[in-house]
PDB file of C-alpha atoms and ligand atoms in Angstrom:
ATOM      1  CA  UNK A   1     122.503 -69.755  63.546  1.00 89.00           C
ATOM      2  CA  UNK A   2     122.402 -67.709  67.010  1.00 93.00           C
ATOM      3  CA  UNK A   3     126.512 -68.815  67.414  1.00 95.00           C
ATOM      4  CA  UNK A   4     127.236 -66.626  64.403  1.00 96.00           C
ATOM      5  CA  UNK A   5     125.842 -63.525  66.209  1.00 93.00           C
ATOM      6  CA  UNK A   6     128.087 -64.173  69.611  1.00 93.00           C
ATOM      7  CA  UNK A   7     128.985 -66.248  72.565  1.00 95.00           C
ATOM      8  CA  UNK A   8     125.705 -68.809  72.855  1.00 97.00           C
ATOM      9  CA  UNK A   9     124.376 -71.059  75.682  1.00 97.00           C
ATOM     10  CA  UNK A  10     122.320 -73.582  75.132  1.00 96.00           C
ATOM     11  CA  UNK A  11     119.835 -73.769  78.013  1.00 96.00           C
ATOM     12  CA  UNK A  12     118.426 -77.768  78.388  1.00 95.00           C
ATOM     13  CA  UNK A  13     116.388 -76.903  81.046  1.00 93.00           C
ATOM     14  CA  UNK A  14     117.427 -80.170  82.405  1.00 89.00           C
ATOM     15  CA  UNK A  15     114.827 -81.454  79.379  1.00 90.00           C
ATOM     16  CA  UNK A  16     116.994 -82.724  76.873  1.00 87.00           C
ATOM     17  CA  UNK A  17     120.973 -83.872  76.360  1.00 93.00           C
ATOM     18  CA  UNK A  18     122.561 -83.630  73.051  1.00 94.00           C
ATOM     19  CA  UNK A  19     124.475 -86.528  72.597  1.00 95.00           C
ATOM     20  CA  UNK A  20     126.697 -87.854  69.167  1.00 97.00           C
ATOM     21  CA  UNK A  21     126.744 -85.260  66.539  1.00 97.00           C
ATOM     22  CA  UNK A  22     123.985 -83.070  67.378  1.00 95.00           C
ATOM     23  CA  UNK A  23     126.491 -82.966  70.743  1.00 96.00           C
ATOM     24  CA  UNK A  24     129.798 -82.435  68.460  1.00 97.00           C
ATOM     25  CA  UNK A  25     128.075 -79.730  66.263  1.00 96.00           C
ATOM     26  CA  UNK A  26     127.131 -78.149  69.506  1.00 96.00           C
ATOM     27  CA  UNK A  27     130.675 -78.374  70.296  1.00 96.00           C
ATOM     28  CA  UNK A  28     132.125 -77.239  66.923  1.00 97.00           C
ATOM     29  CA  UNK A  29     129.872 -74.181  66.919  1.00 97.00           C
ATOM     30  CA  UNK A  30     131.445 -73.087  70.749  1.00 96.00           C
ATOM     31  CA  UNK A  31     127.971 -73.491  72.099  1.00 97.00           C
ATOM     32  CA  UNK A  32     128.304 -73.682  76.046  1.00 96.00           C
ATOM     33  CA  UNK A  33     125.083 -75.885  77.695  1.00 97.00           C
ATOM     34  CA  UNK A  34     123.896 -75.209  80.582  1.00 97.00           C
ATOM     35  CA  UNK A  35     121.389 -78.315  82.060  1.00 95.00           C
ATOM     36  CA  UNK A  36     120.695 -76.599  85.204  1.00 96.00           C
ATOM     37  CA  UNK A  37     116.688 -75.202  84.211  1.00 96.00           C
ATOM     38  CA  UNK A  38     116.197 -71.269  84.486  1.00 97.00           C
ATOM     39  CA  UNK A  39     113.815 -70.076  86.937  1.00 97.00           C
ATOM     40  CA  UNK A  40     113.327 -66.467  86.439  1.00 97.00           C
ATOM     41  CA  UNK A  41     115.045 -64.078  84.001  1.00 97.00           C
ATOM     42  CA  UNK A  42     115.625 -60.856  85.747  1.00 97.00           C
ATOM     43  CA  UNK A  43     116.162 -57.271  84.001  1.00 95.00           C
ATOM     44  CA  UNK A  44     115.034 -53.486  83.918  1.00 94.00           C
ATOM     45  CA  UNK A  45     111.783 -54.443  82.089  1.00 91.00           C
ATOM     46  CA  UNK A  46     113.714 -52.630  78.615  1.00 92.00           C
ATOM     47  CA  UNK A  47     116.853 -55.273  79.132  1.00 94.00           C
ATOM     48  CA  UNK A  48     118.004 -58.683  80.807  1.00 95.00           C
ATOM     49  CA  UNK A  49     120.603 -58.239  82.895  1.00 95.00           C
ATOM     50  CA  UNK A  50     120.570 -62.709  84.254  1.00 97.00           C
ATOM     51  CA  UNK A  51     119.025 -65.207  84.341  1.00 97.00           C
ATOM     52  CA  UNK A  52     118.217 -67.717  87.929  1.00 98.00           C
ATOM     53  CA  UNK A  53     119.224 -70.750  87.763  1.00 97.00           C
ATOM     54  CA  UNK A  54     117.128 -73.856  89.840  1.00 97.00           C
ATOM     55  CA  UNK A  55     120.941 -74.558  91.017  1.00 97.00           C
ATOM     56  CA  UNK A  56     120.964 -71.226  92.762  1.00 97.00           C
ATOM     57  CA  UNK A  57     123.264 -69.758  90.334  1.00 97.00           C
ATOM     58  CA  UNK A  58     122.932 -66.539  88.104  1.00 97.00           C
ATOM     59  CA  UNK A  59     124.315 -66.527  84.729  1.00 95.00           C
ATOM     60  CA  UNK A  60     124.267 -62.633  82.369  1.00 95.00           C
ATOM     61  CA  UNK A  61     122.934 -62.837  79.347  1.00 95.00           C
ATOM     62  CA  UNK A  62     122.354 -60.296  76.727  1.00 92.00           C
ATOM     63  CA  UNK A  63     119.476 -62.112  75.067  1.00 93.00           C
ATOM     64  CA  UNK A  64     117.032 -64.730  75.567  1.00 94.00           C
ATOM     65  CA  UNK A  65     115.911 -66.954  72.071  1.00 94.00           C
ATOM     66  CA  UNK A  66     113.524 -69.674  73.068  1.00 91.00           C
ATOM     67  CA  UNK A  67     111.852 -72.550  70.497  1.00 85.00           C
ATOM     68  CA  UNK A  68     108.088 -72.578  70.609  1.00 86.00           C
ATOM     69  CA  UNK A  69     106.253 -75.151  68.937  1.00 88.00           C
ATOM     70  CA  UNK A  70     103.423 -74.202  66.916  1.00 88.00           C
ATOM     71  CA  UNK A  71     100.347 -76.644  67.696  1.00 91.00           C
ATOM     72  CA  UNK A  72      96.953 -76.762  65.374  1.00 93.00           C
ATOM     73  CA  UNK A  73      94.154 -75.365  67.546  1.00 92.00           C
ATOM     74  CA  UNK A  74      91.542 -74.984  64.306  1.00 90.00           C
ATOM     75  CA  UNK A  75      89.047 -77.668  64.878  1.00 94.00           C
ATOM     76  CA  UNK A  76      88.544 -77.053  60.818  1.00 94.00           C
ATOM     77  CA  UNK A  77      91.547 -79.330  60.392  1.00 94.00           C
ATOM     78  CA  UNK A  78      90.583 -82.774  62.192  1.00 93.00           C
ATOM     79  CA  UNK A  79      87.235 -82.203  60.640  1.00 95.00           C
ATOM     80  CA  UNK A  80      88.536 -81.891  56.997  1.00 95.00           C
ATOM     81  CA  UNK A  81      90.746 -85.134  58.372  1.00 94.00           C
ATOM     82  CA  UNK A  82      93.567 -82.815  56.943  1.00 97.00           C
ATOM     83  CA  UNK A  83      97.143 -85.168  57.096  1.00 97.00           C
ATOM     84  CA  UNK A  84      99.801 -82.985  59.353  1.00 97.00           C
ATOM     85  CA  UNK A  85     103.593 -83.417  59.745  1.00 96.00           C
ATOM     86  CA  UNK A  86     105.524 -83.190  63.158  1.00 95.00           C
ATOM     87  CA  UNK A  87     108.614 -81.296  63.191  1.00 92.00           C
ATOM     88  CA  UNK A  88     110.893 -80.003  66.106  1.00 86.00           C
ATOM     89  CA  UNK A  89     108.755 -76.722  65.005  1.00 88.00           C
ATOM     90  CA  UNK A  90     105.785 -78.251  66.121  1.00 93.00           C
ATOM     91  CA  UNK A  91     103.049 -79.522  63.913  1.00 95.00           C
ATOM     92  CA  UNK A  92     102.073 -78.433  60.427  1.00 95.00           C
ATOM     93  CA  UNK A  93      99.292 -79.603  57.915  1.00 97.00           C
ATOM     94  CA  UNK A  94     100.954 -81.783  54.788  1.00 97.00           C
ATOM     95  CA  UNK A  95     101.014 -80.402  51.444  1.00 97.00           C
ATOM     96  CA  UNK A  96     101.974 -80.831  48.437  1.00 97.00           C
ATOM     97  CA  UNK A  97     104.051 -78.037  45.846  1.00 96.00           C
ATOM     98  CA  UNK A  98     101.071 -76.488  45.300  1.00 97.00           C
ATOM     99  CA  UNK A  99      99.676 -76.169  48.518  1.00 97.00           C
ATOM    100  CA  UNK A 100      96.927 -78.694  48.698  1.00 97.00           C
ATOM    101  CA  UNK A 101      96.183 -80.678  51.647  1.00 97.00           C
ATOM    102  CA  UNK A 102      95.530 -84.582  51.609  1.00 96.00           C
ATOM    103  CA  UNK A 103      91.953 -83.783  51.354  1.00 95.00           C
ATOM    104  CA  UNK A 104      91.198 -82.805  47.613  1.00 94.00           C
ATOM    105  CA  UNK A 105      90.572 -79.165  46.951  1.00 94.00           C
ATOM    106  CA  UNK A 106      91.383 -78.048  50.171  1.00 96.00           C
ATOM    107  CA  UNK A 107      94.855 -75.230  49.832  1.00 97.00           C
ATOM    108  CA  UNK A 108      96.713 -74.667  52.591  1.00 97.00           C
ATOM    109  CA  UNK A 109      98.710 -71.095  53.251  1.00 95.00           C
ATOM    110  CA  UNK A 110     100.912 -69.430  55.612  1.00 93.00           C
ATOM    111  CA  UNK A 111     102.518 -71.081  59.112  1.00 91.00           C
ATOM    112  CA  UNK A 112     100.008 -73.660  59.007  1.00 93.00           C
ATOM    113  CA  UNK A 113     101.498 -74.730  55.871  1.00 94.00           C
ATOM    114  CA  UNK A 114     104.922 -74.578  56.876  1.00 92.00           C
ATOM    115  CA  UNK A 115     107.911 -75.791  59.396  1.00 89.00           C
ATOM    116  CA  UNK A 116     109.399 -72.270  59.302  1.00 88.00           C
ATOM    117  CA  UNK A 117     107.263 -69.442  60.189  1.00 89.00           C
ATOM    118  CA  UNK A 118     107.868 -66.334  58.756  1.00 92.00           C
ATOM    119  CA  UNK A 119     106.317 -63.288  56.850  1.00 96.00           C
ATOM    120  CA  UNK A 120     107.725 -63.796  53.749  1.00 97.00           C
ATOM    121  CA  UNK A 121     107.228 -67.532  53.564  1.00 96.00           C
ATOM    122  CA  UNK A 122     103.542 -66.844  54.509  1.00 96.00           C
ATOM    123  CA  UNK A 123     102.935 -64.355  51.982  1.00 97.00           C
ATOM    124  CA  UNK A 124     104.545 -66.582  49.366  1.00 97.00           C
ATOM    125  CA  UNK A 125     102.419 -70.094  50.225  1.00 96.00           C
ATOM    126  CA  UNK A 126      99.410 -67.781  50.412  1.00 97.00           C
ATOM    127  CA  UNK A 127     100.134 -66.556  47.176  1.00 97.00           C
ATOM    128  CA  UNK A 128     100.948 -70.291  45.641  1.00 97.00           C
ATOM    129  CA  UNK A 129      97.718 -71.362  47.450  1.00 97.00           C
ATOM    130  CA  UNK A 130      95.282 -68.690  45.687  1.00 97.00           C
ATOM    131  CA  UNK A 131      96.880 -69.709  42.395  1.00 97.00           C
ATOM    132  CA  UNK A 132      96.510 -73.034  42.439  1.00 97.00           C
ATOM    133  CA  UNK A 133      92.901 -72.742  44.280  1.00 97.00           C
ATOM    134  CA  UNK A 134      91.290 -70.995  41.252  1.00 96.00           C
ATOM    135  CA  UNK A 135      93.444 -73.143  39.231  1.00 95.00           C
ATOM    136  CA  UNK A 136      91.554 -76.322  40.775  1.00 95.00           C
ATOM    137  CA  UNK A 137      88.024 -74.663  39.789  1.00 94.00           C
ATOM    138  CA  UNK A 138      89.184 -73.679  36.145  1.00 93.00           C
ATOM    139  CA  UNK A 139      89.964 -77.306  35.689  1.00 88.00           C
ATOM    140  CA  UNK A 140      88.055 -78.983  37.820  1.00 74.00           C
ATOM    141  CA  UNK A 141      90.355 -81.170  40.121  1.00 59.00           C
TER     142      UNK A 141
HETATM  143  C1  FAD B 201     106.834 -63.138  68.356  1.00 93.38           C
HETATM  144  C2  FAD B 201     106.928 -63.404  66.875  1.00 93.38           C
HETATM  145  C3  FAD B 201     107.893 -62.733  66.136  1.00 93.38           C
HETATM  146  C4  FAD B 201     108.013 -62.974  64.768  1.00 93.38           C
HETATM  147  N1  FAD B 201     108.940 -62.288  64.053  1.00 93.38           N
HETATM  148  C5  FAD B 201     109.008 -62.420  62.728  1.00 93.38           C
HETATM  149  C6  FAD B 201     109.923 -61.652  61.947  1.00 93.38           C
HETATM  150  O1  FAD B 201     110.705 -60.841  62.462  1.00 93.38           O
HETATM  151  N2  FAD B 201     109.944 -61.853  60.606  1.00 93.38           N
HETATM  152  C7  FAD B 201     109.116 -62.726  59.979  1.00 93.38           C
HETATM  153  O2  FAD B 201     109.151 -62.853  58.755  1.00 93.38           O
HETATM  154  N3  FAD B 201     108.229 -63.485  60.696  1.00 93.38           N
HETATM  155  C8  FAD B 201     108.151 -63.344  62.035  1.00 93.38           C
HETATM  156  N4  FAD B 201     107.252 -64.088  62.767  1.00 93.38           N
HETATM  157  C9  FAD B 201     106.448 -65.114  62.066  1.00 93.38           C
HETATM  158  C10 FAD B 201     105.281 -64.477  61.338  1.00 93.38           C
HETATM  159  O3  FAD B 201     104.574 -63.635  62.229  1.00 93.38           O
HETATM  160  C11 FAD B 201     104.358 -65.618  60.852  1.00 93.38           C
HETATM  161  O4  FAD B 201     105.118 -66.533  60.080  1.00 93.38           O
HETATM  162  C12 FAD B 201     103.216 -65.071  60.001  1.00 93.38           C
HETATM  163  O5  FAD B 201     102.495 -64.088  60.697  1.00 93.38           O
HETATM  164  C13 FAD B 201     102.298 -66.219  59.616  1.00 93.38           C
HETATM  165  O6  FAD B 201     101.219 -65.691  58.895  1.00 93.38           O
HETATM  166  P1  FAD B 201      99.878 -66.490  58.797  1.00 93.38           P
HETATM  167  O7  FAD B 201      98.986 -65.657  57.941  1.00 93.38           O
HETATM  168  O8  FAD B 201     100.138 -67.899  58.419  1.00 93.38           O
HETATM  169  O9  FAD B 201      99.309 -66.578  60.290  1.00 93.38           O
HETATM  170  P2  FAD B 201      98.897 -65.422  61.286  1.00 93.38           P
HETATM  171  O10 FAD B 201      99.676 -64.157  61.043  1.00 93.38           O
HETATM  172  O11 FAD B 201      98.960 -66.057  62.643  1.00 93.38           O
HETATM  173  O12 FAD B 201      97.398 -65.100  60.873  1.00 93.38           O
HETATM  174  C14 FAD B 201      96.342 -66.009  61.143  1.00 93.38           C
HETATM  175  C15 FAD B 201      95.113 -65.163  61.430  1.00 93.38           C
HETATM  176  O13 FAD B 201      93.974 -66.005  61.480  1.00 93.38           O
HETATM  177  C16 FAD B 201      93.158 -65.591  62.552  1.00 93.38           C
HETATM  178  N5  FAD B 201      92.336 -66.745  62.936  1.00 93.38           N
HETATM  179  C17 FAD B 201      92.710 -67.857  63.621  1.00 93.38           C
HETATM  180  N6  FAD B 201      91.669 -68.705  63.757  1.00 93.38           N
HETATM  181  C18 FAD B 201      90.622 -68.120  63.123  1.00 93.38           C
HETATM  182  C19 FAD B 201      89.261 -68.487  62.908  1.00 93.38           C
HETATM  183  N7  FAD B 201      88.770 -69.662  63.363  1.00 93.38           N
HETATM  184  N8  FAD B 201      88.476 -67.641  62.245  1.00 93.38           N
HETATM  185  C20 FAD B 201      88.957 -66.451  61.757  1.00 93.38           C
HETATM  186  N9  FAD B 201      90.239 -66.048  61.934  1.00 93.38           N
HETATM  187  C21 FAD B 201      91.042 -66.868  62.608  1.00 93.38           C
HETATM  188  C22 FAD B 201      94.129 -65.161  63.623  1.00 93.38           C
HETATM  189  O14 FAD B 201      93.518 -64.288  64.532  1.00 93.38           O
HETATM  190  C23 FAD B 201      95.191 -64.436  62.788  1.00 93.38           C
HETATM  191  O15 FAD B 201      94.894 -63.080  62.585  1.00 93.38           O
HETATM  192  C24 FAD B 201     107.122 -63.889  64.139  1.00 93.38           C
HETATM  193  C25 FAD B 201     106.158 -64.543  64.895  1.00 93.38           C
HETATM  194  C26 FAD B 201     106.056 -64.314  66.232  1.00 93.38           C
HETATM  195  C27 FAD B 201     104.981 -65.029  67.027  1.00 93.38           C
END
């Protein structure tokens, strides 16, 4: 996605090689990779003006995206032995199209529900969640 908004380097931080078509995507998109790890990113405290690279080099950049993964820290989760999925996101807890868990009766809303965080998404599984929650107790499943 970031290509689309202007020139884009790839930073490995000597972590990870693309290879085969992730590499040729990469390639297509006229992503640049850089495998040499940053060290410091150095700016005005309002912008970036470079980043340090452990090479000794200094590259400019405009603006820094990085990919956190989200990890479960609730301890609520391993005790409701609540099945989870690993993505390159990070981990999330399984459910199904109506937002219940493995575990019967238990719903499941908002990042922890889903690969892609985001407001919206949240809103909308929280949403899909209550539903079929009091759904479960008018019915009894
Ligand atoms: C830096 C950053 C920028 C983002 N930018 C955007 C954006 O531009 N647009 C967008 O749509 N999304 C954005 N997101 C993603 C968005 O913030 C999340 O997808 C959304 O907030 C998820 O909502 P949630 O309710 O699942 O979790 P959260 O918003 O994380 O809410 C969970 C709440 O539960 C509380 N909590 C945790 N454990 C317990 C406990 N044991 N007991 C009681 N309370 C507890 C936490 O304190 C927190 O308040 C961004 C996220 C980050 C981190």
């Amino acid at each position: 996605m970031i290509p689309d908004w202007g020139a884009t380097t790839l930073f490995t931080q000597g972590q990870y090689k693309p290879e085969g078509e992730v590499l040729d995507h990469l390639h297509q998109r006229g992503v640049s990779l850089e495998e040499s790890a940053i060290v410091r990113v150095v700016g005005d405290g309002e912008h970036i003006q470079h980043v340090e690279l452990a090479d000794g080099r200094q590259t400019a950049i405009q603006g820094l995206y990085v990919a956190p993964q989200v990890t479960i820290t609730s301890p609520i989760v391993a005790k409701l032995k609540l099945e989870t999925v690993e993505t390159p996101m990070g981990t999330h807890i399984k459910v199904d199209e109506f937002k219940e868990s493995s575990t019967a009766g238990v719903f499941v809303a908002g990042d922890l529900s889903n690969p892609m965080q985001n407001g919206t998404f949240a809103i909308a599984s929280g949403t899909m969640a209550g539903v079929a929650a009091h759904r479960a107790l008018m019915f009894n499943h």
